[in-house]
Short mmCIF file of C-alpha atoms in Angstrom, two decimals:
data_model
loop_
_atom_site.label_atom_id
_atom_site.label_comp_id
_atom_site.label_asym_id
_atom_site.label_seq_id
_atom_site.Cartn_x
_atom_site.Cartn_y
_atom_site.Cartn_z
CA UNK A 1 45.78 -42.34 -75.34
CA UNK A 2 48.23 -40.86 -72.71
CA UNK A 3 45.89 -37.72 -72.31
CA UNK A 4 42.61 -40.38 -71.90
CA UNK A 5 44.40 -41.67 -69.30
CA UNK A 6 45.26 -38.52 -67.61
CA UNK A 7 41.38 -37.30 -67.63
CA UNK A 8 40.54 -40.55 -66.06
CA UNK A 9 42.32 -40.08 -63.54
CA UNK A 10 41.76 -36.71 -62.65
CA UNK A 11 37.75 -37.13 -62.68
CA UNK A 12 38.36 -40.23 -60.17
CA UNK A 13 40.14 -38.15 -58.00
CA UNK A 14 37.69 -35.36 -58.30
CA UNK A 15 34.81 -37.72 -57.79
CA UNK A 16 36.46 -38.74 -54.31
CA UNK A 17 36.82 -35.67 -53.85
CA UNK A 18 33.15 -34.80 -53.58
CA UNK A 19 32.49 -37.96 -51.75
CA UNK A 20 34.78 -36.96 -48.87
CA UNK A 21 33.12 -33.53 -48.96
CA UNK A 22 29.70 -34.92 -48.29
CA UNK A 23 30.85 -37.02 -45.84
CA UNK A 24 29.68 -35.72 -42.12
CA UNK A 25 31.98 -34.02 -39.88
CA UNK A 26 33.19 -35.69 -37.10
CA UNK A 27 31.21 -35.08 -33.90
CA UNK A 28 32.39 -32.70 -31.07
CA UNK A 29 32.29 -32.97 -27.87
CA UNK A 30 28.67 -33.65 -26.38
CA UNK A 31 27.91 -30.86 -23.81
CA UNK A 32 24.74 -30.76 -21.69
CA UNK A 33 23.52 -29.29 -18.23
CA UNK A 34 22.65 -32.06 -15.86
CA UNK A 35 20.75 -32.15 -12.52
CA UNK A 36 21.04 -34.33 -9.45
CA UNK A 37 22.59 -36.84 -12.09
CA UNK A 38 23.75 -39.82 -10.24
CA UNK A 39 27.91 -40.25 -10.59
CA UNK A 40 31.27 -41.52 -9.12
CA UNK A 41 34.06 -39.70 -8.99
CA UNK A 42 37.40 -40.36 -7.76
CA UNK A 43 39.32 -37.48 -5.40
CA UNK A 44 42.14 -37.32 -4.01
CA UNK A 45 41.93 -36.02 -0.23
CA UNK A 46 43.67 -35.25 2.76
CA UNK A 47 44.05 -37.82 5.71
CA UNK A 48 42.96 -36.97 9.49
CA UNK A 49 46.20 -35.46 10.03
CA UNK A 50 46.19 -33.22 6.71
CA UNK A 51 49.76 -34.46 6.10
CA UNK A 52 49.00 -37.01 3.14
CA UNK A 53 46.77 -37.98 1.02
CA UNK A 54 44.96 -40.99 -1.01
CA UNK A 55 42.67 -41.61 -3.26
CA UNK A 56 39.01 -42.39 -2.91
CA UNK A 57 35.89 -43.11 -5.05
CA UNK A 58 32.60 -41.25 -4.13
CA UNK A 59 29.02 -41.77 -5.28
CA UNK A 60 27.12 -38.36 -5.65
CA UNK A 61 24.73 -36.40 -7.11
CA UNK A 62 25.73 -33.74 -9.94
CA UNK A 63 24.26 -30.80 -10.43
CA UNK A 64 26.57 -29.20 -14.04
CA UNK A 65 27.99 -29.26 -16.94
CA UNK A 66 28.93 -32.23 -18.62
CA UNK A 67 31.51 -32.96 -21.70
CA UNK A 68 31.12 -36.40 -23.39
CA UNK A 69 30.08 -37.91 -19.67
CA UNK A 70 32.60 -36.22 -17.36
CA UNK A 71 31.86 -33.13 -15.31
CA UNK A 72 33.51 -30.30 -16.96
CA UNK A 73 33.41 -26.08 -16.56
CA UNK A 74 30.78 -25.50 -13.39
CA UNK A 75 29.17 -27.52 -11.04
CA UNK A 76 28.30 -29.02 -7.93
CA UNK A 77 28.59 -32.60 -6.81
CA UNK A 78 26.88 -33.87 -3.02
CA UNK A 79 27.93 -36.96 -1.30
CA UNK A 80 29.02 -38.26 1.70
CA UNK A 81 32.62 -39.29 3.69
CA UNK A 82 33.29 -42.69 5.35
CA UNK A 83 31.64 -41.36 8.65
CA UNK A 84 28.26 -41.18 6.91
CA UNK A 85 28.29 -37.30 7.05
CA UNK A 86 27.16 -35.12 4.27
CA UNK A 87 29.35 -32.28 2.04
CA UNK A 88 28.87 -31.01 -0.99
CA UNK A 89 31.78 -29.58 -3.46
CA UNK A 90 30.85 -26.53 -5.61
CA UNK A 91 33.17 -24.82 -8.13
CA UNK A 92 35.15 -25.83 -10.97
CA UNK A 93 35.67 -29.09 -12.85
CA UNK A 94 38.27 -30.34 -15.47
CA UNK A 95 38.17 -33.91 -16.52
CA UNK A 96 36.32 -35.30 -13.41
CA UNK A 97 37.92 -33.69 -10.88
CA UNK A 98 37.99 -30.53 -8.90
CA UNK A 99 40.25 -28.26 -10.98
CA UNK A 100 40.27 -24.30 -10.38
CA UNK A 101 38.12 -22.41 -7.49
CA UNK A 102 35.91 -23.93 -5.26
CA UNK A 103 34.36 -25.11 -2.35
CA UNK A 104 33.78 -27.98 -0.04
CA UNK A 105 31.17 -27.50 2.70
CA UNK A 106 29.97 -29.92 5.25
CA UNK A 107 26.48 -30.16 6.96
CA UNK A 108 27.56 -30.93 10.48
CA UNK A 109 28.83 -27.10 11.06
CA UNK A 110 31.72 -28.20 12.83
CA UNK A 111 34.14 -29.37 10.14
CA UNK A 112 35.38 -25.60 8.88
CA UNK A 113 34.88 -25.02 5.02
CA UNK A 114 37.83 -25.53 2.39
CA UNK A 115 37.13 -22.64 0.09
CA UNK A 116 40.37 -21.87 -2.84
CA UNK A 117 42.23 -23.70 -4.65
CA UNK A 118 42.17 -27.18 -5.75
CA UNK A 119 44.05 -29.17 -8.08
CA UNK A 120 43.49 -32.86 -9.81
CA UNK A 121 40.69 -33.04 -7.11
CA UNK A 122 42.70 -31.68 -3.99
CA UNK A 123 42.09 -28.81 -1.74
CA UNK A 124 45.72 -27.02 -2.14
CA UNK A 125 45.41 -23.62 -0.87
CA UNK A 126 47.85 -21.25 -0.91
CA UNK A 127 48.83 -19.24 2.32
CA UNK A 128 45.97 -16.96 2.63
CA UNK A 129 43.41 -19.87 1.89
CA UNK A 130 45.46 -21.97 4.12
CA UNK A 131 45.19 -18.99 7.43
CA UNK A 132 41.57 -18.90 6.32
CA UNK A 133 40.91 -22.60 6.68
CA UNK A 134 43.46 -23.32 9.65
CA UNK A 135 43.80 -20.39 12.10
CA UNK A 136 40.10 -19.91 12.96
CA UNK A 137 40.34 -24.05 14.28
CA UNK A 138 42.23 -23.27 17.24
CA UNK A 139 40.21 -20.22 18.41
CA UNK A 140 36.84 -19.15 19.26
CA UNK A 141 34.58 -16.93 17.10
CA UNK A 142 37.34 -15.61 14.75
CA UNK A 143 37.06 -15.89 10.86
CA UNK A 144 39.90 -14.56 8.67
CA UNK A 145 38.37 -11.94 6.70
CA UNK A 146 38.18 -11.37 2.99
CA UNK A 147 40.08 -7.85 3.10
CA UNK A 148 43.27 -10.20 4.95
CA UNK A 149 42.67 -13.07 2.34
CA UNK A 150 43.06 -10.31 -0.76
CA UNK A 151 46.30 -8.44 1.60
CA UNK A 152 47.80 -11.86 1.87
CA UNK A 153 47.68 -13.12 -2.05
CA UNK A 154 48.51 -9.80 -3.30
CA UNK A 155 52.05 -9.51 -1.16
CA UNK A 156 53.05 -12.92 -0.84
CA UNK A 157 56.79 -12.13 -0.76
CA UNK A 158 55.91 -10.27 2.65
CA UNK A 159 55.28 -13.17 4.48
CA UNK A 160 58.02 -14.06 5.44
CA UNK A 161 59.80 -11.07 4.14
CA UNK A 162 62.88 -13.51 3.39
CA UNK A 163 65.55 -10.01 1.57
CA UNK A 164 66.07 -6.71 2.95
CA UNK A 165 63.87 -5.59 -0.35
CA UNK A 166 60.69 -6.95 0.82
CA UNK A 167 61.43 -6.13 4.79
CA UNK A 168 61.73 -2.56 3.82
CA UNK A 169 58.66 -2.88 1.52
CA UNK A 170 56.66 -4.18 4.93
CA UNK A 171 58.35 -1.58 7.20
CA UNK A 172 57.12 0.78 5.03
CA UNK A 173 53.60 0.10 5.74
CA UNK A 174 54.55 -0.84 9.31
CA UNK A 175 53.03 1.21 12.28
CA UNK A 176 55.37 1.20 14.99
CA UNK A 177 52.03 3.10 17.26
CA UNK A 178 49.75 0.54 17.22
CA UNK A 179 49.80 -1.88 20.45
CA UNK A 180 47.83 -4.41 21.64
CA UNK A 181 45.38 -2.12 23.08
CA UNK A 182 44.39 -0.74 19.68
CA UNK A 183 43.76 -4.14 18.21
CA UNK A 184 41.58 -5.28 21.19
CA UNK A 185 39.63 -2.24 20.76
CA UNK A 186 39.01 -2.40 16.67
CA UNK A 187 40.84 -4.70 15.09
CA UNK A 188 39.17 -3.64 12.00
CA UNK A 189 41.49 -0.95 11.52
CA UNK A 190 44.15 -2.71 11.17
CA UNK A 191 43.83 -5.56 8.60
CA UNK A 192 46.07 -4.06 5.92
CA UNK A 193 48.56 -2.42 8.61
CA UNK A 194 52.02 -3.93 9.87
CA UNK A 195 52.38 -3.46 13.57
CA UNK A 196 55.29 -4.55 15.94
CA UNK A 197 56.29 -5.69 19.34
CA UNK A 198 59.34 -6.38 21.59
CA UNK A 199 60.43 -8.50 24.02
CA UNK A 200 57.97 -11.10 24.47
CA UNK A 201 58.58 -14.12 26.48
CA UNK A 202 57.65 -17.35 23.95
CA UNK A 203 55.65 -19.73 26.42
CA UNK A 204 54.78 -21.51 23.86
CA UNK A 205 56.21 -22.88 20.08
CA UNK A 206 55.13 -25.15 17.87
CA UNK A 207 55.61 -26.45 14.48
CA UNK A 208 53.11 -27.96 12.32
CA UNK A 209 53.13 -29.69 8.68
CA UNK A 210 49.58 -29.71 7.14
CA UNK A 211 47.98 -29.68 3.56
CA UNK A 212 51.70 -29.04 2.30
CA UNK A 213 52.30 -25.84 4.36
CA UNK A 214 55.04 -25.51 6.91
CA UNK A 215 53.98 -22.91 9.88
CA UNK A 216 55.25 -22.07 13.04
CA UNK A 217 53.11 -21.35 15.66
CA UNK A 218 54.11 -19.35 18.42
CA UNK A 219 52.47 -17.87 21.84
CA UNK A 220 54.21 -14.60 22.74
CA UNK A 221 53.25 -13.22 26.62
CA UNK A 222 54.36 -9.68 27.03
CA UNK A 223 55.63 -9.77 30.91
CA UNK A 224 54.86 -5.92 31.27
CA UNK A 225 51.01 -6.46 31.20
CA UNK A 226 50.45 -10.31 30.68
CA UNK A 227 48.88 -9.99 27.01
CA UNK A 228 48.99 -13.16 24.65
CA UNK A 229 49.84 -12.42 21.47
CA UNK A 230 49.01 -15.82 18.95
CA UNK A 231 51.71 -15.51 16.50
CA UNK A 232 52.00 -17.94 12.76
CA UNK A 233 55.35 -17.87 10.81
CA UNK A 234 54.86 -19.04 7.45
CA UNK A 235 58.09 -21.82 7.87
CA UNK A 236 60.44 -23.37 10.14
CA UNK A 237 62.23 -20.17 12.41
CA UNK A 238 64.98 -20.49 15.16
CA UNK A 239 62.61 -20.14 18.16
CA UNK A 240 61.96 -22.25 20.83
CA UNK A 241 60.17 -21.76 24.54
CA UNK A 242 61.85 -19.62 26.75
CA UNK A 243 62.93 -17.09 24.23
CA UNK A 244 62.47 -13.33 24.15
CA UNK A 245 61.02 -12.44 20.97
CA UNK A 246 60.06 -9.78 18.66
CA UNK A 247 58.37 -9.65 15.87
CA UNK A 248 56.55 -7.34 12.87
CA UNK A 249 53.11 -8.83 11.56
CA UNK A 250 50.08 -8.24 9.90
CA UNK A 251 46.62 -8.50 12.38
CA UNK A 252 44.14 -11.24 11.15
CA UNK A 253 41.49 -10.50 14.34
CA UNK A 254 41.15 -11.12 17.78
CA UNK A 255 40.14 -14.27 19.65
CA UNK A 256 39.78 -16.01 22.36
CA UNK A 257 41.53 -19.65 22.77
CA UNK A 258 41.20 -22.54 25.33
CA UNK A 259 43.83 -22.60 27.96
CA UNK A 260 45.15 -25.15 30.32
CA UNK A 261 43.09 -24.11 32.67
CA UNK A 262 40.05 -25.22 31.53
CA UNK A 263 38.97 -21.30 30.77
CA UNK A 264 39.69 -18.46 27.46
CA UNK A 265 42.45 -16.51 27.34
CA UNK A 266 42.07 -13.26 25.02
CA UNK A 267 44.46 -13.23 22.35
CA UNK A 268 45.74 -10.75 19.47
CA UNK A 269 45.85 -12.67 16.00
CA UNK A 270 48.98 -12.54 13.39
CA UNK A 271 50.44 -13.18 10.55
CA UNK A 272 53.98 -12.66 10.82
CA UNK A 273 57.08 -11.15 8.03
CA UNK A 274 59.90 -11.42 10.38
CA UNK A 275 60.61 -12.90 14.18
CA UNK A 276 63.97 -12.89 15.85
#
């Protein structure tokens, strides 16, 4: 009776068995390419000042990959700020928001593109994406080229250099020939070269906080021939006006900036390690 029992059991249990077996698997996730699919997305982006930020809710078109709904992997989404004017956002997605490498571009061709990194929906760019985005603002015809960009996010201990390990490491690719003159000539040359000067007079210093960044900003005049010399610490650095200054620093280019008096004023472009 016992043993009746026991194979009555055991073919119940069996027969669920089978039943759970031909059940169907749950469903995965539901992928699909989309285009100009209508959405709203909610970013997170930087005030006017690029000092803080909120969050906002956008109605776009979606051009992508979708997961279950939600942009996900590549894509590009076009919409439009407060102001009415148009941008689009191209790169990478995670969950609905801009997660990875991208891009934001605007139409009106004065608002300078925010190409790097961004996180839960934010541009955050590290210091090369940041001198990219933020030093060709305040002077004319100058772009931060790719060959800097790669320098800068493949040495970032150099700027600043803040031990005597990493100083050494820079004035070991520093050359002490190079002046002014050779960087108005072909600046070119220089972009993965460490040059140095002495003795400038600081007529002008400035400290900004933007997009979570700290940079000093600093005009150097050399007296001797009256060459400007644009200067960007990556920090806060014990320099004010009036000081005589010297620095080592890596060329970015060579502009040409507004001036006080209404007219340009030629200007060597840097990135510095150290300043004292």
């Amino acid at each position: 009776m016992k043993k009746k029992v026991i194979t009555s059991i055991l073919i119940g249990l069996l027969a669920l068995s089978i039943g759970a077996c031909g059940d169907a698997a749950p469903a995965g996730p539901v992928e699909e390419e989309v285009e100009n699919q209508e959405i709203t997305l909610t970013l997170e982006v930087w005030d006017d000042n690029l000092t803080s930020t909120k969050e906002v809710e956008r109605t776009g078109k979606y051009t992508g990959t979708l997961v279950d709904g939600i942009p996900n992997g590549k894509g590009k989404f076009e919409t439009q700020n407060e102001a009415g004017d148009a941008w689009y956002y191209s790169g990478d997605f995670k969950d609905g928001r801009f997660e990875g490498q991208g891009i934001s571009c605007w139409e009106d061709d004065e608002t300078p593109d925010r190409k790097g990194t961004y996180k839960n929906g934010l541009f955050t760019p590290d210091l090369a994406e940041f001198c990219a985005y933020v030093i060709p603002t305040g002077h004319n015809d100058m772009a931060v080229q790719e060959k800097s960009i790669q320098y800068i996010k493949s040495h970032p201990e150099f700027f600043p250099a803040k031990d005597e390990l990493s100083l050494e490491a820079v004035k070991s690719n520093m050359d002490s020939s190079v002046e002014y003159k050779h960087l108005q000539k072909n600046v070119n040359e220089y972009l993965e070269t460490f040059v140095t000067a002495q003795n400038l007079y600081a007529a002008q210093v400035q400290q900004y906080d933007i997009m979570g960044h700290t940079i000093t900003m600093i005009l150097g005049l050399d007296q001797s021939d009256y060459t400007m010399h644009t200067l960007y610490y990556p920090g806060n650095c014990d320099i004010f006006q009036g000081d005589a200054i010297s620095y080592i620093g890596l060329p970015l280019g060579f502009a040409t900036f507004d001036d006080t008096n209404g007219g340009q004023t030629w200007s060597s472009i840097l990135l510095l390690s150290d300043i004292w």
